[in-house]
Structure formats: structure tokens, C-alpha cells
Tab-separated table of C-alpha atoms in Angstrom:
chain	number	residue	atom	x	y	z
Q	1	MET	CA	-7.572	32.581	6.947
Q	2	GLU	CA	-8.007	29.557	7.818
Q	3	ARG	CA	-6.666	26.750	6.474
Q	4	ALA	CA	-9.121	23.345	5.353
Q	5	PRO	CA	-8.541	20.271	7.252
Q	6	ARG	CA	-6.166	17.782	6.321
Q	7	LEU	CA	-7.048	14.490	5.225
Q	8	TYR	CA	-5.567	11.817	6.842
Q	9	ARG	CA	-5.852	8.046	7.268
Q	10	ARG	CA	-6.913	6.997	10.588
Q	11	ARG	CA	-4.544	5.180	13.167
Q	12	ARG	CA	-6.969	3.580	15.592
Q	13	ASN	CA	-10.864	2.681	15.045
Q	14	ARG	CA	-10.190	1.520	11.320
Q	15	GLY	CA	-13.234	-1.327	12.673
Q	16	GLY	CA	-10.526	-3.128	11.136
Q	17	ILE	CA	-11.110	-2.670	7.578
Q	18	LEU	CA	-8.263	-2.519	4.735
Q	19	LEU	CA	-6.426	1.389	5.311
Q	20	GLY	CA	-8.088	3.953	7.254
Q	21	LEU	CA	-8.673	5.167	4.458
Q	22	CYS	CA	-12.455	5.212	4.472
Q	23	ALA	CA	-12.516	6.480	8.276
Q	24	GLY	CA	-10.231	9.131	7.291
Q	25	ILE	CA	-12.066	10.635	4.562
Q	26	GLY	CA	-15.753	10.562	6.323
Q	27	ALA	CA	-14.109	12.083	9.258
Q	28	HIS	CA	-12.405	15.146	7.371
Q	29	LEU	CA	-15.872	14.969	5.870
Q	30	GLY	CA	-17.848	14.733	9.403
Q	31	ILE	CA	-20.128	11.553	7.604
Q	32	ASP	CA	-20.215	7.830	9.352
Q	33	PRO	CA	-17.342	5.924	7.083
Q	34	VAL	CA	-19.860	3.282	7.146
Q	35	LEU	CA	-21.604	5.753	4.199
Q	36	ILE	CA	-18.407	6.051	2.738
Q	37	ARG	CA	-17.607	2.145	2.789
Q	38	LEU	CA	-20.991	0.988	1.710
Q	39	ALA	CA	-20.699	3.646	-0.681
Q	40	PHE	CA	-17.301	2.487	-2.395
Q	41	VAL	CA	-18.501	-1.108	-2.695
Q	42	LEU	CA	-21.102	-0.132	-4.453
Q	43	LEU	CA	-19.188	2.549	-7.336
Q	44	THR	CA	-17.097	-1.387	-7.370
Q	45	VAL	CA	-20.280	-3.080	-7.715
Q	46	LEU	CA	-22.226	-1.889	-9.524
Q	47	HIS	CA	-19.702	0.542	-12.070
Q	48	TYR	CA	-18.810	-0.660	-15.213
Q	49	ALA	CA	-14.998	0.478	-14.150
Q	50	GLY	CA	-15.577	-1.381	-10.772
Q	51	LEU	CA	-11.579	-1.616	-11.538
Q	52	ALA	CA	-11.300	1.582	-11.874
Q	53	VAL	CA	-13.347	2.449	-8.555
Q	54	ILE	CA	-10.176	0.072	-6.525
Q	55	LEU	CA	-7.189	1.283	-8.082
Q	56	VAL	CA	-8.400	5.390	-6.983
Q	57	TYR	CA	-8.803	3.340	-3.226
Q	58	LEU	CA	-5.122	2.006	-3.746
Q	59	LEU	CA	-3.778	5.626	-5.154
Q	60	PHE	CA	-5.742	7.205	-2.549
Q	61	SER	CA	-3.501	4.814	0.341
Q	62	LEU	CA	-0.469	5.921	-0.937
Q	63	PHE	CA	-0.499	9.300	-1.046
Q	64	VAL	CA	-3.067	10.482	1.936
Q	65	PRO	CA	-0.279	10.489	5.099
Q	66	TYR	CA	-1.515	8.235	8.234
Q	67	GLU	CA	-3.194	10.454	10.981
Q	68	PRO	CA	0.230	11.942	13.882
Q	69	GLU	CA	0.669	10.240	16.329
Q	70	SER	CA	-1.454	11.831	19.692
Q	71	ASN	CA	0.166	11.376	22.656
Q	72	PRO	CA	-2.202	10.005	25.108
Q	73	GLY	CA	-0.103	11.632	28.173
Q	74	THR	CA	-0.351	15.022	27.446
């Protein structure tokens, strides 16, 4: 039985964005991180509980680990 791929925050290619979480979610789901960022902004601005969306983002940033460092020499 195959294991599902793990969700990681991105260390590089974050695009200068806050915590690498949207890039990690995009890589995990196989979609462009810009779409994840856009969805996050739209949910925050248009949703009546925008503060809850921000709190969920911060909780994810606490519990989702960074991707393991790869050795460029190997």
C-alpha cells in the first residue's frame, strides 16, 4: 500500500511570500501556488470570518513542517 505524499512548507521558491505554506500546499495538490494564494486572499477578504481564515493559516504554519533539506552534492 502506497503512502500518501506528506504536506511540507517550502524552504525555497517561496517567491518572497510569508511562510512557504501556500507553495507547499500547491506542490502537494499539484497546482500553481498563486491559485492557493489567491484563494486565501479571497477567503480572507470576502468571507465574513476572515480572521478565522488567518488563524487557520497561522495554525497550519505551526504544525506543518518544512520540507527536508536535500543535499545538492548527491
